[in-house]
Short mmCIF file of N, CA and C in Angstrom, two decimals:
data_model
loop_
_atom_site.label_atom_id
_atom_site.label_comp_id
_atom_site.label_asym_id
_atom_site.label_seq_id
_atom_site.Cartn_x
_atom_site.Cartn_y
_atom_site.Cartn_z
N MET A 22 -49.91 45.57 42.48
CA MET A 22 -48.87 44.90 43.23
C MET A 22 -49.50 43.82 44.12
N ILE A 23 -48.92 42.67 44.12
CA ILE A 23 -49.44 41.56 44.91
C ILE A 23 -48.93 41.68 46.36
N SER A 24 -49.83 41.48 47.31
CA SER A 24 -49.44 41.57 48.72
C SER A 24 -48.55 40.39 49.09
N LYS A 25 -47.74 40.60 50.09
CA LYS A 25 -46.83 39.54 50.55
C LYS A 25 -47.62 38.32 51.01
N GLN A 26 -48.70 38.54 51.73
CA GLN A 26 -49.52 37.44 52.23
C GLN A 26 -50.12 36.64 51.07
N ARG A 27 -50.65 37.32 50.08
CA ARG A 27 -51.23 36.63 48.93
C ARG A 27 -50.15 35.88 48.16
N LYS A 28 -48.99 36.51 47.99
CA LYS A 28 -47.87 35.87 47.30
C LYS A 28 -47.46 34.57 48.00
N GLU A 29 -47.38 34.60 49.32
CA GLU A 29 -47.03 33.41 50.10
C GLU A 29 -48.09 32.32 49.95
N TYR A 30 -49.35 32.72 49.96
CA TYR A 30 -50.43 31.76 49.81
C TYR A 30 -50.39 31.10 48.43
N VAL A 31 -50.19 31.90 47.41
CA VAL A 31 -50.11 31.37 46.04
C VAL A 31 -48.94 30.40 45.91
N LYS A 32 -47.82 30.77 46.45
CA LYS A 32 -46.64 29.89 46.43
C LYS A 32 -46.94 28.57 47.14
N TYR A 33 -47.57 28.67 48.31
CA TYR A 33 -47.94 27.48 49.08
C TYR A 33 -48.90 26.59 48.28
N ARG A 34 -49.89 27.18 47.64
CA ARG A 34 -50.86 26.40 46.87
C ARG A 34 -50.22 25.72 45.66
N PHE A 35 -49.34 26.42 44.96
CA PHE A 35 -48.67 25.78 43.82
C PHE A 35 -47.76 24.65 44.29
N GLU A 36 -47.10 24.82 45.41
CA GLU A 36 -46.27 23.76 45.96
C GLU A 36 -47.14 22.57 46.39
N SER A 37 -48.28 22.85 46.98
CA SER A 37 -49.22 21.79 47.34
C SER A 37 -49.69 21.04 46.09
N ALA A 38 -49.94 21.77 45.02
CA ALA A 38 -50.36 21.14 43.76
C ALA A 38 -49.28 20.20 43.25
N ARG A 39 -48.04 20.63 43.29
CA ARG A 39 -46.93 19.79 42.81
C ARG A 39 -46.80 18.52 43.65
N LYS A 40 -46.81 18.67 44.96
CA LYS A 40 -46.67 17.51 45.85
C LYS A 40 -47.85 16.55 45.71
N THR A 41 -49.03 17.09 45.58
CA THR A 41 -50.22 16.27 45.45
C THR A 41 -50.22 15.52 44.12
N PHE A 42 -49.73 16.16 43.07
CA PHE A 42 -49.60 15.48 41.77
C PHE A 42 -48.63 14.31 41.89
N ASN A 43 -47.52 14.51 42.56
CA ASN A 43 -46.55 13.43 42.75
C ASN A 43 -47.16 12.28 43.54
N ALA A 44 -47.96 12.59 44.55
CA ALA A 44 -48.65 11.55 45.32
C ALA A 44 -49.62 10.78 44.43
N ALA A 45 -50.33 11.49 43.55
CA ALA A 45 -51.28 10.83 42.63
C ALA A 45 -50.55 9.84 41.73
N ARG A 46 -49.39 10.23 41.27
CA ARG A 46 -48.62 9.34 40.39
C ARG A 46 -48.22 8.06 41.13
N ILE A 47 -47.73 8.20 42.35
CA ILE A 47 -47.32 7.04 43.14
C ILE A 47 -48.52 6.13 43.42
N LEU A 48 -49.63 6.72 43.78
CA LEU A 48 -50.84 5.94 44.04
C LEU A 48 -51.30 5.19 42.79
N ALA A 49 -51.28 5.85 41.65
CA ALA A 49 -51.69 5.20 40.39
C ALA A 49 -50.74 4.07 40.02
N GLU A 50 -49.46 4.29 40.19
CA GLU A 50 -48.47 3.26 39.88
C GLU A 50 -48.67 2.00 40.72
N ASN A 51 -49.30 2.16 41.88
CA ASN A 51 -49.52 1.04 42.78
C ASN A 51 -50.97 0.55 42.80
N GLY A 52 -51.77 1.03 41.85
CA GLY A 52 -53.12 0.53 41.67
C GLY A 52 -54.16 1.07 42.63
N PHE A 53 -53.86 2.15 43.33
CA PHE A 53 -54.83 2.75 44.24
C PHE A 53 -55.60 3.83 43.48
N TRP A 54 -56.54 3.38 42.65
CA TRP A 54 -57.18 4.26 41.68
C TRP A 54 -58.04 5.35 42.30
N ASN A 55 -58.88 5.01 43.28
CA ASN A 55 -59.72 6.04 43.90
C ASN A 55 -58.86 7.12 44.54
N SER A 56 -57.85 6.70 45.25
CA SER A 56 -56.96 7.67 45.91
C SER A 56 -56.18 8.48 44.89
N ALA A 57 -55.77 7.84 43.80
CA ALA A 57 -55.02 8.55 42.75
C ALA A 57 -55.88 9.62 42.09
N VAL A 58 -57.12 9.28 41.79
CA VAL A 58 -58.04 10.25 41.18
C VAL A 58 -58.29 11.41 42.15
N ASN A 59 -58.48 11.09 43.41
CA ASN A 59 -58.68 12.13 44.42
C ASN A 59 -57.50 13.09 44.46
N ARG A 60 -56.30 12.54 44.52
CA ARG A 60 -55.10 13.38 44.60
C ARG A 60 -54.88 14.17 43.30
N LEU A 61 -55.19 13.56 42.17
CA LEU A 61 -55.04 14.26 40.89
C LEU A 61 -56.00 15.44 40.82
N TYR A 62 -57.24 15.22 41.24
CA TYR A 62 -58.20 16.32 41.27
C TYR A 62 -57.70 17.44 42.18
N TYR A 63 -57.27 17.07 43.39
CA TYR A 63 -56.83 18.11 44.33
C TYR A 63 -55.58 18.83 43.84
N SER A 64 -54.74 18.15 43.12
CA SER A 64 -53.58 18.81 42.54
C SER A 64 -54.02 19.94 41.62
N LEU A 65 -54.97 19.66 40.76
CA LEU A 65 -55.49 20.68 39.85
C LEU A 65 -56.29 21.74 40.61
N PHE A 66 -57.05 21.32 41.60
CA PHE A 66 -57.82 22.27 42.41
C PHE A 66 -56.89 23.28 43.09
N TYR A 67 -55.80 22.80 43.67
CA TYR A 67 -54.85 23.70 44.34
C TYR A 67 -54.23 24.68 43.35
N ALA A 68 -53.87 24.20 42.17
CA ALA A 68 -53.26 25.07 41.17
C ALA A 68 -54.26 26.13 40.68
N VAL A 69 -55.49 25.71 40.42
CA VAL A 69 -56.52 26.66 39.98
C VAL A 69 -56.83 27.65 41.09
N ASN A 70 -56.90 27.17 42.31
CA ASN A 70 -57.14 28.07 43.44
C ASN A 70 -56.05 29.12 43.54
N ALA A 71 -54.80 28.72 43.36
CA ALA A 71 -53.68 29.67 43.39
C ALA A 71 -53.83 30.70 42.28
N LEU A 72 -54.20 30.25 41.10
CA LEU A 72 -54.39 31.16 39.97
C LEU A 72 -55.50 32.17 40.25
N LEU A 73 -56.59 31.71 40.82
CA LEU A 73 -57.70 32.60 41.14
C LEU A 73 -57.30 33.62 42.21
N VAL A 74 -56.63 33.17 43.25
CA VAL A 74 -56.18 34.07 44.31
C VAL A 74 -55.21 35.10 43.76
N LEU A 75 -54.30 34.65 42.90
CA LEU A 75 -53.34 35.55 42.28
C LEU A 75 -54.04 36.67 41.53
N ASN A 76 -55.20 36.36 40.97
CA ASN A 76 -55.98 37.33 40.20
C ASN A 76 -57.12 37.95 41.00
N GLU A 77 -57.06 37.80 42.32
CA GLU A 77 -58.04 38.40 43.24
C GLU A 77 -59.47 37.97 42.95
N ILE A 78 -59.64 36.70 42.61
CA ILE A 78 -60.96 36.12 42.36
C ILE A 78 -61.26 35.19 43.52
N GLN A 79 -62.34 35.48 44.25
CA GLN A 79 -62.68 34.70 45.43
C GLN A 79 -63.68 33.61 45.12
N THR A 80 -63.50 32.48 45.80
CA THR A 80 -64.43 31.36 45.69
C THR A 80 -64.70 30.83 47.09
N LYS A 81 -65.81 30.10 47.21
CA LYS A 81 -66.17 29.55 48.52
C LYS A 81 -66.41 28.05 48.48
N SER A 82 -66.31 27.45 47.32
CA SER A 82 -66.57 26.02 47.20
C SER A 82 -65.82 25.46 46.01
N HIS A 83 -65.82 24.14 45.92
CA HIS A 83 -65.20 23.49 44.77
C HIS A 83 -65.95 23.85 43.49
N SER A 84 -67.26 23.86 43.55
CA SER A 84 -68.06 24.20 42.37
C SER A 84 -67.80 25.63 41.91
N SER A 85 -67.70 26.55 42.86
CA SER A 85 -67.45 27.94 42.45
C SER A 85 -66.03 28.11 41.93
N THR A 86 -65.09 27.34 42.44
CA THR A 86 -63.73 27.38 41.91
C THR A 86 -63.74 26.94 40.45
N LYS A 87 -64.44 25.86 40.19
CA LYS A 87 -64.55 25.34 38.82
C LYS A 87 -65.23 26.36 37.91
N SER A 88 -66.32 26.96 38.36
CA SER A 88 -67.04 27.90 37.49
C SER A 88 -66.26 29.20 37.28
N GLN A 89 -65.56 29.68 38.31
CA GLN A 89 -64.77 30.91 38.16
C GLN A 89 -63.58 30.68 37.23
N PHE A 90 -62.97 29.52 37.31
CA PHE A 90 -61.87 29.19 36.39
C PHE A 90 -62.39 29.22 34.95
N SER A 91 -63.54 28.61 34.74
CA SER A 91 -64.13 28.60 33.41
C SER A 91 -64.46 30.01 32.93
N LEU A 92 -65.09 30.79 33.78
CA LEU A 92 -65.52 32.14 33.43
C LEU A 92 -64.34 33.06 33.11
N TYR A 93 -63.34 33.08 33.96
CA TYR A 93 -62.25 34.04 33.82
C TYR A 93 -61.07 33.57 32.98
N PHE A 94 -60.92 32.25 32.81
CA PHE A 94 -59.74 31.78 32.11
C PHE A 94 -60.02 30.93 30.88
N VAL A 95 -61.07 30.13 30.91
CA VAL A 95 -61.37 29.29 29.75
C VAL A 95 -62.19 30.07 28.72
N LYS A 96 -63.27 30.67 29.15
CA LYS A 96 -64.14 31.40 28.22
C LYS A 96 -63.46 32.62 27.62
N THR A 97 -62.46 33.16 28.30
CA THR A 97 -61.73 34.31 27.77
C THR A 97 -60.59 33.90 26.84
N GLY A 98 -60.34 32.58 26.75
CA GLY A 98 -59.29 32.09 25.87
C GLY A 98 -57.90 32.09 26.49
N LYS A 99 -57.79 32.46 27.77
CA LYS A 99 -56.48 32.43 28.43
C LYS A 99 -55.99 31.00 28.61
N PHE A 100 -56.93 30.07 28.75
CA PHE A 100 -56.63 28.65 28.82
C PHE A 100 -57.48 27.95 27.78
N ASP A 101 -56.93 26.93 27.16
CA ASP A 101 -57.66 26.13 26.19
C ASP A 101 -58.86 25.45 26.87
N LYS A 102 -59.91 25.23 26.11
CA LYS A 102 -61.12 24.59 26.63
C LYS A 102 -60.85 23.21 27.20
N LYS A 103 -59.81 22.55 26.70
CA LYS A 103 -59.52 21.20 27.19
C LYS A 103 -59.17 21.21 28.68
N TYR A 104 -58.64 22.31 29.19
CA TYR A 104 -58.30 22.39 30.61
C TYR A 104 -59.55 22.58 31.47
N GLY A 105 -60.51 23.31 30.96
CA GLY A 105 -61.78 23.43 31.65
C GLY A 105 -62.50 22.09 31.69
N LYS A 106 -62.45 21.37 30.57
CA LYS A 106 -63.07 20.05 30.50
C LYS A 106 -62.37 19.08 31.45
N LEU A 107 -61.04 19.13 31.47
CA LEU A 107 -60.28 18.26 32.37
C LEU A 107 -60.65 18.52 33.83
N PHE A 108 -60.74 19.79 34.21
CA PHE A 108 -61.09 20.13 35.58
C PHE A 108 -62.48 19.60 35.92
N SER A 109 -63.43 19.75 35.02
CA SER A 109 -64.80 19.25 35.24
C SER A 109 -64.83 17.73 35.35
N GLU A 110 -64.09 17.07 34.47
CA GLU A 110 -64.07 15.60 34.50
C GLU A 110 -63.42 15.09 35.78
N LEU A 111 -62.31 15.70 36.18
CA LEU A 111 -61.66 15.27 37.42
C LEU A 111 -62.57 15.52 38.62
N PHE A 112 -63.29 16.62 38.60
CA PHE A 112 -64.26 16.92 39.67
C PHE A 112 -65.28 15.78 39.76
N ASP A 113 -65.84 15.38 38.62
CA ASP A 113 -66.84 14.30 38.59
C ASP A 113 -66.23 12.97 39.00
N TRP A 114 -65.04 12.66 38.49
CA TRP A 114 -64.37 11.39 38.82
C TRP A 114 -64.04 11.32 40.31
N ARG A 115 -63.61 12.44 40.87
CA ARG A 115 -63.31 12.46 42.30
C ARG A 115 -64.57 12.19 43.11
N GLN A 116 -65.67 12.82 42.72
CA GLN A 116 -66.94 12.60 43.42
C GLN A 116 -67.31 11.12 43.38
N LYS A 117 -67.23 10.54 42.20
CA LYS A 117 -67.59 9.12 42.04
C LYS A 117 -66.63 8.22 42.81
N GLY A 118 -65.33 8.52 42.72
CA GLY A 118 -64.34 7.70 43.41
C GLY A 118 -64.46 7.79 44.92
N ASP A 119 -64.73 8.98 45.43
CA ASP A 119 -64.83 9.16 46.88
C ASP A 119 -66.13 8.60 47.44
N TYR A 120 -67.21 8.73 46.70
CA TYR A 120 -68.52 8.39 47.26
C TYR A 120 -69.14 7.13 46.68
N GLU A 121 -68.64 6.65 45.54
CA GLU A 121 -69.21 5.45 44.93
C GLU A 121 -68.20 4.33 44.80
N ASN A 122 -66.93 4.61 45.09
CA ASN A 122 -65.85 3.62 45.00
C ASN A 122 -65.85 2.87 43.67
N ILE A 123 -65.89 3.61 42.58
CA ILE A 123 -66.02 2.96 41.27
C ILE A 123 -64.70 2.50 40.67
N PHE A 124 -63.57 2.96 41.19
CA PHE A 124 -62.30 2.64 40.55
C PHE A 124 -61.56 1.48 41.20
N ASP A 125 -61.71 1.26 42.49
CA ASP A 125 -60.97 0.18 43.17
C ASP A 125 -61.68 -1.14 43.04
#
């Protein structure tokens, strides 16, 4: 049984993922590429984080979130490999966009 607190957190994270995805779309439509990539990555990060919390899998960093998603959901076949690859690529693109300004 999922605790009320965990259920509320998961709901909050999925809602954050949805809102952040919508922000990414608006930013991309207006040519703000670095910001759009950042928001797109965080949208997926929030959704994956919610999934991990829902399954009582703890992480402490973005890298561990990515690796735990791969370990528990991609390698087990619960999610197609393309989603693990997408998460990794967005992670890399966000790093480059935030720290190297390669898209604007």
